[in-house]
Coordinates of C-alpha atoms and ligand atoms in Angstrom, one line a residue:
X1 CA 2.9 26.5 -33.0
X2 CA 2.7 25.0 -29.6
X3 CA -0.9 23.4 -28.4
X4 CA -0.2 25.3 -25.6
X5 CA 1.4 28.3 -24.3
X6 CA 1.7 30.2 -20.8
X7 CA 3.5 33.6 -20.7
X8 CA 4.3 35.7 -17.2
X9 CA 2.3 33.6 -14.9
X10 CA 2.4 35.4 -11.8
X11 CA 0.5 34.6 -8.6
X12 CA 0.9 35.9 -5.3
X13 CA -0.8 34.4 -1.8
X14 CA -0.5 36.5 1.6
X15 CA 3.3 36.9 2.0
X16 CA 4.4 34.6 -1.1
X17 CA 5.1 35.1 -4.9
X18 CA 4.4 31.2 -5.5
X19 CA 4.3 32.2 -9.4
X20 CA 7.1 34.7 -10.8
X21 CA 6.4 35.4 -14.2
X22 CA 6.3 31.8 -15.5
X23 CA 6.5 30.8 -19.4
X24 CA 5.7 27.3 -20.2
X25 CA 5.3 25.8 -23.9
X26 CA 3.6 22.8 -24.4
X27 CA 3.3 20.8 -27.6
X28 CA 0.7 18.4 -28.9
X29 CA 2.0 14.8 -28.5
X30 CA 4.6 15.7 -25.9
X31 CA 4.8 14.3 -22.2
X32 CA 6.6 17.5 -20.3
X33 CA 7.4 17.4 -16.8
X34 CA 7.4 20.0 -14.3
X35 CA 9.5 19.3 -11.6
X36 CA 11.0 21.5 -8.8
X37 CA 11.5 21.9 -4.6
X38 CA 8.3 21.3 -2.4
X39 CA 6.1 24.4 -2.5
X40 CA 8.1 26.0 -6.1
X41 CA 4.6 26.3 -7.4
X42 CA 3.9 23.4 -9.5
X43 CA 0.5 22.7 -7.9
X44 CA 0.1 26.3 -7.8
X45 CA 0.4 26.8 -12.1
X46 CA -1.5 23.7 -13.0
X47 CA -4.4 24.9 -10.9
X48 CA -4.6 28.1 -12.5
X49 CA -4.5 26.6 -16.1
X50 CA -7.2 24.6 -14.7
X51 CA -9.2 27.4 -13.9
X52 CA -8.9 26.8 -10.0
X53 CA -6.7 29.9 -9.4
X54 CA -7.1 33.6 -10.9
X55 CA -3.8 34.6 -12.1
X56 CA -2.7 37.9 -10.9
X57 CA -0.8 38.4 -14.4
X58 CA -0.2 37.1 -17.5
X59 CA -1.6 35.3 -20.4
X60 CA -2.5 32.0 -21.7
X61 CA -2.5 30.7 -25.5
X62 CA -4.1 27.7 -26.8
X63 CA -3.5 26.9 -30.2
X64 CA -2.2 30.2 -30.6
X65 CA -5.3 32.1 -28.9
X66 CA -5.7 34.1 -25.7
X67 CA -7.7 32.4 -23.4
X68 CA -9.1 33.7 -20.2
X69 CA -9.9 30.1 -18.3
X70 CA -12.7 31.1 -15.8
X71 CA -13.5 27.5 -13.6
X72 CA -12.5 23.8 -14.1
X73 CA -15.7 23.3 -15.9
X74 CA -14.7 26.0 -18.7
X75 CA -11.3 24.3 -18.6
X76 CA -12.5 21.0 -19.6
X77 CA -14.9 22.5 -22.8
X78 CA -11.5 23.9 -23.8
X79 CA -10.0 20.5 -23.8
X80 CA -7.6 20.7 -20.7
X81 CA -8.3 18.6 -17.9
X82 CA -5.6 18.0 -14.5
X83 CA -6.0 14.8 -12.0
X84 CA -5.5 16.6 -9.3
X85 CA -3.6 15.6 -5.9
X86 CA -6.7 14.7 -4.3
X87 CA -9.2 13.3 -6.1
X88 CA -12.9 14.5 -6.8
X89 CA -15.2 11.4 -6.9
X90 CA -18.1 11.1 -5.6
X91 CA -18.0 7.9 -3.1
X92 CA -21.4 7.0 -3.2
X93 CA -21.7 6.6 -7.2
X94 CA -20.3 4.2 -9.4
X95 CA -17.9 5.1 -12.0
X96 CA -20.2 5.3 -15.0
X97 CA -22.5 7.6 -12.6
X98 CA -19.0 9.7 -12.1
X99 CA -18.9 10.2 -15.7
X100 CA -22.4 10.9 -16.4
X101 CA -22.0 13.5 -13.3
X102 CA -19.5 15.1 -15.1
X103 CA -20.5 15.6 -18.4
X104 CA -23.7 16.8 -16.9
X105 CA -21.8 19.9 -15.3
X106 CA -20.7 20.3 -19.1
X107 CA -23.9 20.2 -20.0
X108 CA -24.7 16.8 -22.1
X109 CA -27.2 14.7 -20.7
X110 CA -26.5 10.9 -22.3
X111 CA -27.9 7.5 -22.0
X112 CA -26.3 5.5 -18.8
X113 CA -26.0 2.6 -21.5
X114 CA -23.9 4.7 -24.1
X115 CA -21.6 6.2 -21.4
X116 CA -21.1 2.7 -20.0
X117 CA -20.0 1.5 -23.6
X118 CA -17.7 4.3 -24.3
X119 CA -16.0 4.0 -21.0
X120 CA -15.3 0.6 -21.4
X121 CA -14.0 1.4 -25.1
X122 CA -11.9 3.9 -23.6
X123 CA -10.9 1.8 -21.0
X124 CA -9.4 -0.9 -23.0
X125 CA -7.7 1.4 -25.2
X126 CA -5.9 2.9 -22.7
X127 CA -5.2 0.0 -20.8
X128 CA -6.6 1.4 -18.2
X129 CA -8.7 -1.2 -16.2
X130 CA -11.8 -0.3 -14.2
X131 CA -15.3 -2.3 -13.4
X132 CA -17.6 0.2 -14.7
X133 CA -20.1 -0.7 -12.3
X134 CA -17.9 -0.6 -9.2
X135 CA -18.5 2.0 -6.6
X136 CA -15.7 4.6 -5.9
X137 CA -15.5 4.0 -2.1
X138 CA -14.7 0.4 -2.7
X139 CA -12.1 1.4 -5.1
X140 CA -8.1 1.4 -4.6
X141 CA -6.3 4.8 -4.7
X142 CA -5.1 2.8 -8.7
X143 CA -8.7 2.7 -9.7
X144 CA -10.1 5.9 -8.5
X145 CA -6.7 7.5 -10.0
X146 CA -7.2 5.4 -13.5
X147 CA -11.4 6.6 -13.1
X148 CA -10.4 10.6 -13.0
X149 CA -8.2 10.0 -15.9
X150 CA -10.9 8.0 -18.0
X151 CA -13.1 10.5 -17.0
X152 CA -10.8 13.0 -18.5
X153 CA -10.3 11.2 -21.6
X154 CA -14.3 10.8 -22.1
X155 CA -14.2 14.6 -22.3
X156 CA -11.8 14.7 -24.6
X157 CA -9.6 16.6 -23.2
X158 CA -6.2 17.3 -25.2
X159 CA -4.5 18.7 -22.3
X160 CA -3.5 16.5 -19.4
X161 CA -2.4 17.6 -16.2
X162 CA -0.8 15.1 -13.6
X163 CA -0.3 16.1 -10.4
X164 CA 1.6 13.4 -8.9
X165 CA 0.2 11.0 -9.8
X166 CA 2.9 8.1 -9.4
X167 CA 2.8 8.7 -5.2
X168 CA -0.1 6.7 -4.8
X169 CA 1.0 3.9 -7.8
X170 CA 2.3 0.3 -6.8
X171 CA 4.9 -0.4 -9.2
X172 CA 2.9 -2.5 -11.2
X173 CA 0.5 0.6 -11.7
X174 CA 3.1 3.0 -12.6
X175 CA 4.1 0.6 -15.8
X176 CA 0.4 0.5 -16.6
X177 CA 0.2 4.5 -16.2
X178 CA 2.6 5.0 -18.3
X179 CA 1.4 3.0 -20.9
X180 CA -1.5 4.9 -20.9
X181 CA 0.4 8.1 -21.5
X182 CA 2.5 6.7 -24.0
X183 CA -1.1 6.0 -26.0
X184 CA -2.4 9.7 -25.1
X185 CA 0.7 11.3 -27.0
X186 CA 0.3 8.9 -29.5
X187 CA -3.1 10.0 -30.6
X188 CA -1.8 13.7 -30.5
X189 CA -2.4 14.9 -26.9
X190 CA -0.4 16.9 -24.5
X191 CA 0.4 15.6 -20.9
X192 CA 2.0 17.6 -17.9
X193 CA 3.7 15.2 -16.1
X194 CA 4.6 16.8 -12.1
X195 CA 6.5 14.0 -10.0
X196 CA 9.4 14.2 -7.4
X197 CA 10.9 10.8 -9.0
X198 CA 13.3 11.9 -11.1
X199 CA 14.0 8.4 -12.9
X200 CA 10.1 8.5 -14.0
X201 CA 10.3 11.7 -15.3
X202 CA 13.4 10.7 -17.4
X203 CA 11.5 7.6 -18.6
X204 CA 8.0 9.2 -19.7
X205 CA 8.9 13.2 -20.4
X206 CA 10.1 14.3 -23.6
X207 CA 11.1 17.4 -22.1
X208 CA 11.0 19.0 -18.4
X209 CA 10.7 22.1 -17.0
X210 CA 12.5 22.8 -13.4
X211 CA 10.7 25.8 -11.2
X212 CA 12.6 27.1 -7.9
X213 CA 10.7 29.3 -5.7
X214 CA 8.0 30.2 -8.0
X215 CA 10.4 31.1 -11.4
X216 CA 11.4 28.7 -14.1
X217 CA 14.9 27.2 -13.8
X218 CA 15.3 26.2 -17.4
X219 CA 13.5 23.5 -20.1
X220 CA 15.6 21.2 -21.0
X221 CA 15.1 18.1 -23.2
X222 CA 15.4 14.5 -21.5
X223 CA 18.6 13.8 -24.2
X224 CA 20.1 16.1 -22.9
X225 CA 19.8 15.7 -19.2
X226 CA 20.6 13.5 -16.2
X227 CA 18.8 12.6 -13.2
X228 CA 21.7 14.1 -11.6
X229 CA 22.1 17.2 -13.5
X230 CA 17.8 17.5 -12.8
X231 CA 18.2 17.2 -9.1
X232 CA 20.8 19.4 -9.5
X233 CA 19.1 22.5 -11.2
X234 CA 15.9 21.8 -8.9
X235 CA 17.7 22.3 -5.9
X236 CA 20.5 23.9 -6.6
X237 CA 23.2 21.9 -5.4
X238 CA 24.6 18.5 -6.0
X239 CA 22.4 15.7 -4.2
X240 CA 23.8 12.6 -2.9
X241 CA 22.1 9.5 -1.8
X242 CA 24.9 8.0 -0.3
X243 CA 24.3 7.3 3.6
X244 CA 26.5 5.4 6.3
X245 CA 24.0 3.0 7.7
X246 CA 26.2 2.5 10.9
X247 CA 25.5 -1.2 11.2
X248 CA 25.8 -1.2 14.3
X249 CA 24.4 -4.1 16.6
X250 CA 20.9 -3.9 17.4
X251 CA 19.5 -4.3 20.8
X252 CA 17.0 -5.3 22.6
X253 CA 13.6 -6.3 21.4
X254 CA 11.4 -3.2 21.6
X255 CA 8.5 -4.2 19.3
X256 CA 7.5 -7.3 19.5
X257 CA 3.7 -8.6 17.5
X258 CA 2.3 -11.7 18.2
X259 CA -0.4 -13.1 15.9
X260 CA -1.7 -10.0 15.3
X261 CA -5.6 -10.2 13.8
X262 CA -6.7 -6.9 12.7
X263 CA -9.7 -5.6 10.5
X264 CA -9.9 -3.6 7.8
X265 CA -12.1 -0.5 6.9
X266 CA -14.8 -3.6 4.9
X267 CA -14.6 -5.8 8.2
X268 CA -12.5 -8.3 6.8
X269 CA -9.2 -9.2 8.5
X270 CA -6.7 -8.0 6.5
X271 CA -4.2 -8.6 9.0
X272 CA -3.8 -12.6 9.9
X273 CA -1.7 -14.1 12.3
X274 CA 1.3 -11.6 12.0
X275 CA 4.3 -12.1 14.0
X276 CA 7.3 -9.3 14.3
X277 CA 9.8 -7.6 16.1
X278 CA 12.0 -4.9 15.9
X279 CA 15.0 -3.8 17.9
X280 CA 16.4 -0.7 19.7
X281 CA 18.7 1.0 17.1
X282 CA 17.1 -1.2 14.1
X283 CA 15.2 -0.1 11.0
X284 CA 12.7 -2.7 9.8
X285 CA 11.7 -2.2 6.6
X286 CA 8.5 -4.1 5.5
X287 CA 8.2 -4.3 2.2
X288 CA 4.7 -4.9 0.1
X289 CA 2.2 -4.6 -2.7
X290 CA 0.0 -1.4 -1.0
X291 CA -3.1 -3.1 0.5
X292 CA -1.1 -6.1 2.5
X293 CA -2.2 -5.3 5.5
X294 CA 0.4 -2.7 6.1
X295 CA -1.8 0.5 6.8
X296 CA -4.0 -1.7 9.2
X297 CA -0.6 -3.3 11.1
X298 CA 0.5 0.4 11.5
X299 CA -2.7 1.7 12.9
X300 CA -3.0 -1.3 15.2
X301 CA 0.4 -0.4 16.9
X302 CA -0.4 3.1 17.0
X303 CA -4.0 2.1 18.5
X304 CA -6.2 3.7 15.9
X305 CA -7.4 0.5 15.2
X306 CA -8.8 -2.4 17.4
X307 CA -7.0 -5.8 17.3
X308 CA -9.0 -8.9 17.1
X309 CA -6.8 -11.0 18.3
X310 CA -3.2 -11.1 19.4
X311 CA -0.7 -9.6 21.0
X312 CA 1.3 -6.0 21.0
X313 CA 4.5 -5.5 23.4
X314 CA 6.0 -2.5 23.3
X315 CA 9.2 -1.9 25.6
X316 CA 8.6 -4.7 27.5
X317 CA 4.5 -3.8 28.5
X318 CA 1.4 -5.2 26.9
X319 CA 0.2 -2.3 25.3
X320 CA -2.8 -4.0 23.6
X321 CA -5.4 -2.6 24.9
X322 CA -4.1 0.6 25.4
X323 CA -4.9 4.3 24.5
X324 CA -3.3 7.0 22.1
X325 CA -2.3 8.9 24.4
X326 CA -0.7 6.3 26.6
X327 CA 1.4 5.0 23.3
X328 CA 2.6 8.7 22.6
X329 CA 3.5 9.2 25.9
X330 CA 5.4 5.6 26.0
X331 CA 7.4 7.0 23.3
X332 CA 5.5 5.9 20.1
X333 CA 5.9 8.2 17.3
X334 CA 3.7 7.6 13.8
X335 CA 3.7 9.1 10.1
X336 CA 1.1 7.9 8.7
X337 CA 0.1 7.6 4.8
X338 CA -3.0 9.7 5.3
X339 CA -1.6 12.9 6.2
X340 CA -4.8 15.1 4.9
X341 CA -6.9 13.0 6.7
X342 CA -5.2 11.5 10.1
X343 CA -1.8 13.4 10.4
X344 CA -2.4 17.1 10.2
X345 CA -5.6 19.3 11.6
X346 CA -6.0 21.4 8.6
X347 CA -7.7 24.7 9.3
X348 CA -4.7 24.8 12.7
X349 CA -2.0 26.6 12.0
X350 CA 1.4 25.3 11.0
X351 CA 2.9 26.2 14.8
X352 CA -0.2 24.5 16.2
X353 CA 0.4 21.5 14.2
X354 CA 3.6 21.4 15.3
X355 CA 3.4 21.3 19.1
X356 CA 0.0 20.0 19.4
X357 CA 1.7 16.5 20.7
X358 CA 3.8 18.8 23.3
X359 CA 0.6 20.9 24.3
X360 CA 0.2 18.6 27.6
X361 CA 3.5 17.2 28.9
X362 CA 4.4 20.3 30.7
X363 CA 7.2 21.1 28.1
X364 CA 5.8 24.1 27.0
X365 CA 4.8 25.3 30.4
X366 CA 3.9 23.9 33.5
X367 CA 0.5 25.9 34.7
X368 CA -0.2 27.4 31.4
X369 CA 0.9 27.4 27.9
X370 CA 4.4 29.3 27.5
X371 CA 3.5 31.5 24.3
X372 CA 7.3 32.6 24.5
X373 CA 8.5 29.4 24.6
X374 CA 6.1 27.6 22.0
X375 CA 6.6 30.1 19.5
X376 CA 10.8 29.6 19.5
X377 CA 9.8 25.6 19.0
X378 CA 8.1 26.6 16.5
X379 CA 10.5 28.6 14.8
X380 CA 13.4 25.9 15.5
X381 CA 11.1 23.1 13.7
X382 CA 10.5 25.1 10.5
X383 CA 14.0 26.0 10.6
X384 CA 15.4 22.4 10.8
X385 CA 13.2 20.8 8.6
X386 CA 13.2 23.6 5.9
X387 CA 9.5 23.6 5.7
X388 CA 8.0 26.6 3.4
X389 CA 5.9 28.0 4.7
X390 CA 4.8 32.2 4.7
X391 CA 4.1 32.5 8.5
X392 CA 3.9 29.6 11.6
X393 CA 0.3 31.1 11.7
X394 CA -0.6 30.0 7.8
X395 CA -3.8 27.4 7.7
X396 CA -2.1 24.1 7.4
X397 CA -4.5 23.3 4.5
X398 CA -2.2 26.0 2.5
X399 CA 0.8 24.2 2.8
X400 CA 2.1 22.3 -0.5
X401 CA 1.8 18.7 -0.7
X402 CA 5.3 18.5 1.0
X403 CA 5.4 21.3 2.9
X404 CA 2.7 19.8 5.1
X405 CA 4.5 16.0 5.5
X406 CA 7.5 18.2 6.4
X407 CA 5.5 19.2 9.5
X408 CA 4.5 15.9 10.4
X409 CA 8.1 14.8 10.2
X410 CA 8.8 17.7 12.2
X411 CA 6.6 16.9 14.6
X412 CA 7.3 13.4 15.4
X413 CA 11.5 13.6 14.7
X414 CA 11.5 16.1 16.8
X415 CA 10.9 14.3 20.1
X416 CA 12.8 11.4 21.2
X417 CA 11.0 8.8 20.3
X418 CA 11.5 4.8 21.3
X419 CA 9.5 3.7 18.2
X420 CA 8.8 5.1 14.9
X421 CA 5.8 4.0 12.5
X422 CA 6.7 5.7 9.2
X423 CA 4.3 5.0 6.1
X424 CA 5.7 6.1 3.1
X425 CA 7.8 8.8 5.0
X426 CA 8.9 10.3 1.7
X427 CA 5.7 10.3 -0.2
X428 CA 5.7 13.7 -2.6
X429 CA 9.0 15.2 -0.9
X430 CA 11.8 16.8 -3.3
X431 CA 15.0 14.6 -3.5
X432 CA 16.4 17.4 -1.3
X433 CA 13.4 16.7 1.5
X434 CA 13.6 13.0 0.7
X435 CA 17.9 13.0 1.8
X436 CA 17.1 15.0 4.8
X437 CA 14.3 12.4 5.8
X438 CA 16.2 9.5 5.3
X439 CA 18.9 11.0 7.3
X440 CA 16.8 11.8 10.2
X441 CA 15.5 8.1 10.7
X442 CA 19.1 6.7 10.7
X443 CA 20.0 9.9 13.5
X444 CA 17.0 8.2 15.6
X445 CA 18.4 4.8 14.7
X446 CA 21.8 5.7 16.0
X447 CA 20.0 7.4 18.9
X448 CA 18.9 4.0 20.0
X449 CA 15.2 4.6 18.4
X450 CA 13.6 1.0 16.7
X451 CA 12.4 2.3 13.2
X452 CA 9.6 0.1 11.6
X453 CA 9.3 1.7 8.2
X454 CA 6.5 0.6 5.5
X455 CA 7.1 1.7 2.0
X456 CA 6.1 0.3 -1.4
X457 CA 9.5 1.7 -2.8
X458 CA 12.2 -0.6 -2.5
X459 CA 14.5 1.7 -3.4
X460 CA 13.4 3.9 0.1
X461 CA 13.4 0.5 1.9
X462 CA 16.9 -0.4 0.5
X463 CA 18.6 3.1 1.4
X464 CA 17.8 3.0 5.2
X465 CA 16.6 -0.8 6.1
X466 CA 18.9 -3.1 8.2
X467 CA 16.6 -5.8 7.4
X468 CA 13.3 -6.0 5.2
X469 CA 10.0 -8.2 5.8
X470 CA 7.9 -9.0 3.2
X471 CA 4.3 -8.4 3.8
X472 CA 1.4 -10.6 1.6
X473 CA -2.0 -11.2 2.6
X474 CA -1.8 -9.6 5.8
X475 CA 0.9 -12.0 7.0
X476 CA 4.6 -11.9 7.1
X477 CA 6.1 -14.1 4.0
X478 CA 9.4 -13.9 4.6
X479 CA 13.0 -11.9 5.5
X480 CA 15.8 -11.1 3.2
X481 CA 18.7 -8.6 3.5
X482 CA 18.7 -5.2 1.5
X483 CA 21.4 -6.1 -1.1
X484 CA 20.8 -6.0 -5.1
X485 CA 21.1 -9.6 -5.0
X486 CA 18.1 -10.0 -3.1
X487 CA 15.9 -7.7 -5.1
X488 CA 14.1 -10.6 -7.5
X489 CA 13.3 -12.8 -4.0
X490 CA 11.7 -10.1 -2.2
X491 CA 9.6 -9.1 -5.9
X492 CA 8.7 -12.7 -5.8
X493 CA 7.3 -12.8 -2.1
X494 CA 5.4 -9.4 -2.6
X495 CA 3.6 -11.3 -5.6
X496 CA 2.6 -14.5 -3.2
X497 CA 5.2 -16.4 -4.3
X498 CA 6.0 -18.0 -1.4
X499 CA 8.1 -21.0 -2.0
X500 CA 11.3 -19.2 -3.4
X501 CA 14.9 -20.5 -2.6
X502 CA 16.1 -18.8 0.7
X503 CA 19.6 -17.1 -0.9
X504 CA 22.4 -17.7 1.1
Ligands
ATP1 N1 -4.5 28.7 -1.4 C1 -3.3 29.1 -0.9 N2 -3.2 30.0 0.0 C2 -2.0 30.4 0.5 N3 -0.8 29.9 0.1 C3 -0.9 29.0 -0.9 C4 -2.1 28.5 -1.4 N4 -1.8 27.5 -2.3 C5 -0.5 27.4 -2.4 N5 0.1 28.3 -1.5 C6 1.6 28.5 -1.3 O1 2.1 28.7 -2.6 C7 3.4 28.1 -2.6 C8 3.5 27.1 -3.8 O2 2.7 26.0 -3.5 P1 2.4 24.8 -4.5 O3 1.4 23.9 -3.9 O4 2.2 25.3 -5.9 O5 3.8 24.0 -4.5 P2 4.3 22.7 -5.3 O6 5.4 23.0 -6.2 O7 3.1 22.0 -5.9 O8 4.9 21.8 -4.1 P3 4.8 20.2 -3.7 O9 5.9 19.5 -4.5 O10 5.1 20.2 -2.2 O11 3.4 19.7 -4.0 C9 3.6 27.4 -1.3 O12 4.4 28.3 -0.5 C10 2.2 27.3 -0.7 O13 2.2 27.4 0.7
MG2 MG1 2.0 20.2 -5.5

């Protein structure tokens, strides 16, 4: 008998059927994936076995009995629990008083002491490393992500649900992750895996299930499957990562930074003394361990962020000191990592998301706004960048995970931009998304446009880069070229390792 069992899962939002009768079969000590397309309805599933959603129709079994899951906190006294996409900390409280928080909505009131202990027990057998007395704001995305699953654990949940939770992972994170997952099934529980990497999910799943536009694909078995066969069914056509970089020769200096000082969100300088430059029709790809100084180096060029010292010249001007607006309107375009927070207004629409850059420029109408015109724009941007969404007029907030960096994409590829900032451009798109991405920064490239792309995948670095800096400690450690050969050099310099052989 499977743990768990979903039969006819059907949900429907305003103007989409985002679950079409679904049927999912978990077992205990399995890892099972769900993978599929941006906005197929993984999130969508998950949150109604969590109790988030109301399912319009169909039933749920756990160990072989209905259940009719009412809220999260009725989710978690049946033993499933789901790290969800965004976390649910509270900032202020440390992460034994997270735990103690939630057992309290469960309604067991322990001693601070005890919890600590257990937590700490847990911790180690899980290999999952937190300071138990840390608070969450001062936490990396890794610890806050490894707190929600201890916190799950401490439940004693049997069921859990990832919801991508490798996009936020360094690396070194990922291994520890999985480690942690490999224990879980060990000791008999259930984990639903979601993640748009397919060579993860053929490491960690035992088996995966593939959902296109709300229905299930198939469930196959990892033996029996491929990554390629996996993008394949997901998308429904063959996917190929092979791209012509067009080496062609860079030109002028368009970027240039100049012992660059910058301060991070604790007022420490997390950037120190960086130097740079990038060239028309170059992609830079800087390469690091997240938390180099590569969030605070983007916002810096962008001008979110004040420099301390140092120097920004952009196209040949001293653009220091100034504004937003005079950077976008010099031709600086920016994805940025926080796309909830900082890239997207999310209770706009999709449409006014889309044009809200263009709003002023006089390209949608000189005196007033052309409605006309704005709404073809529109229509041409969700066309070309395939992004899912029910009606240009939907809340942004409604959007899947990478529906809504789709628009952001959209948004900034769409104008002709000098310079583009991308952080993690590719963060929780589909393989199909990810292709189309990757080919849209080499068609700037090629359109004379200087890409400065920061990404702790090498493999995203290595597919588009012309050359790669390595950032440590806020500084630039060194250069190599994106070849196999140089993959153990640059692994080296993201760990500190600074005095490693210079390869020919
Ligand atoms: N609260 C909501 N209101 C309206 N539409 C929604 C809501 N939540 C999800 N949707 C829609 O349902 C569909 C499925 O979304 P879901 O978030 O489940 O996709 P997903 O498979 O998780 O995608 P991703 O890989 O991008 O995270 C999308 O079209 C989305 O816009
Ligand atoms: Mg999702």
């Amino acid at each position: 008998m499977a743990l768990l069992e979903l039969k006819g899962i059907t949900k429907r939002f305003p103007g989409v059927l985002a679950n079409d009768h679904i049927g999912l079969s978990v077992e205990a000590g399995e890892v099972h994936a769900l993978l599929g397309e941006n906005g197929a309805g993984k999130t969508t599933l998950m949150k109604i076995l969590f109790g988030i959603y109301k399912m319009d129709s169909g039933e749920i079994l756990l160990k072989g009995r209905p259940v009719s899951i009412r809220s999260p906190r009725h989710a978690l006294e049946l033993g499933i629990g789901m790290v969800q996409q965004h976390f649910t900390l509270v900032p202020s409280f440390s992460a034994v008083e997270n735990v103690m928080l939630g057992l309290k909505d469960l309604g067991v009131v322990p001693k601070i002491q005890e919890v600590r202990k257990k937590l700490l027990r847990l911790s180690k057998m899980y290999g999952l490393e937190i300071d138990p007395d840390e608070k969450v704001w001062k936490m990396t995305v890794g610890e806050k992500q490894r707190l929600e699953i201890l916190k799950l654990l401490y439940s004693g949940a049997e069921v859990l649900i990832l919801d991508e939770p490798t996009a936020v992972l360094t690396p070194q994170e990922t291994r520890a992750l999985f480690e942690a997952i490999r224990q879980m099934k060990e000791r008999g529980a259930a984990v639903i895996f979601i993640s748009h990497k397919l060579n993860e999910v053929m490491e960690i799943a035992d088996r995966v299930t593939v959902l296109r536009r709300g229905k299930v694909v198939g469930t196959v078995k990892k033996e029996e499957t491929s990554t390629r066969l996996l993008a394949t069914m997901m998308v429904g056509r063959e996917v190929v990562f092979q791209f012509d970089k067009m080496n062609g020769d860079a030109g002028e200096v368009i970027l240039k930074v100049e012992g660059l000082k910058v301060r991070g969100d604790k007022g420490y300088l997390t950037v120190k003394s960086l130097d740079l430059e990038v060239r028309e029709g170059e992609i830079l790809g800087v390469a690091g361990v997240a938390g180099n100084g590569q969030k605070e180096l983007a916002e810096a060029i962008y001008g979110l962020r004040d420099v301390d010292e140092g120097r920004i010249i952009f196209d040949g001007h001293d653009i220091t000191k100034w504004s937003i607006p005079r950077r976008i309107k010099a031709g600086i375009a920016y994805i940025p990592q926080d796309r909830k927070e900082v890239a997207v207004a999310p209770n706009l629409s999709v449409g006014e998301n889309l044009v809200m850059k263009d709003c002023c420029n006089g390209e949608l109408g000189k005196m007033a706004l052309d409605r006309r015109k704005i709404r073809m724009t529109v229509k041409k941007m969700i066309e070309d960048f395939s992004i899912k969404a029910s009606s240009p007029d939907l809340r942004s907030r409604y959007l899947s995970g990478g529906n809504l960096q789709k628009v952001i994409l959209a948004r900034e590829l769409s104008r002709t931009p000098k310079l583009v900032i991308a952080e993690h451009p590719t963060r929780g798109l589909d393989v199909g998304a990810m292709e189309y991405v990757y080919s849209k920064l080499l068609e700037q490239k090629a359109q004379g446009a200087a890409v400065l792309l920061l990404a702790g995948d090498l493999d995203e670095i290595f597919t588009v880069s012309d050359r790669v800096a390595v950032i440590y400690d806020g500084r630039i450690v060194g250069y190599a070229e994106p070849k196999e050969s140089e993959l153990e050099r640059i692994g080296l310099l993201m760990a500190g390792v600074t005095d490693v052989q210079e390869s020919a």
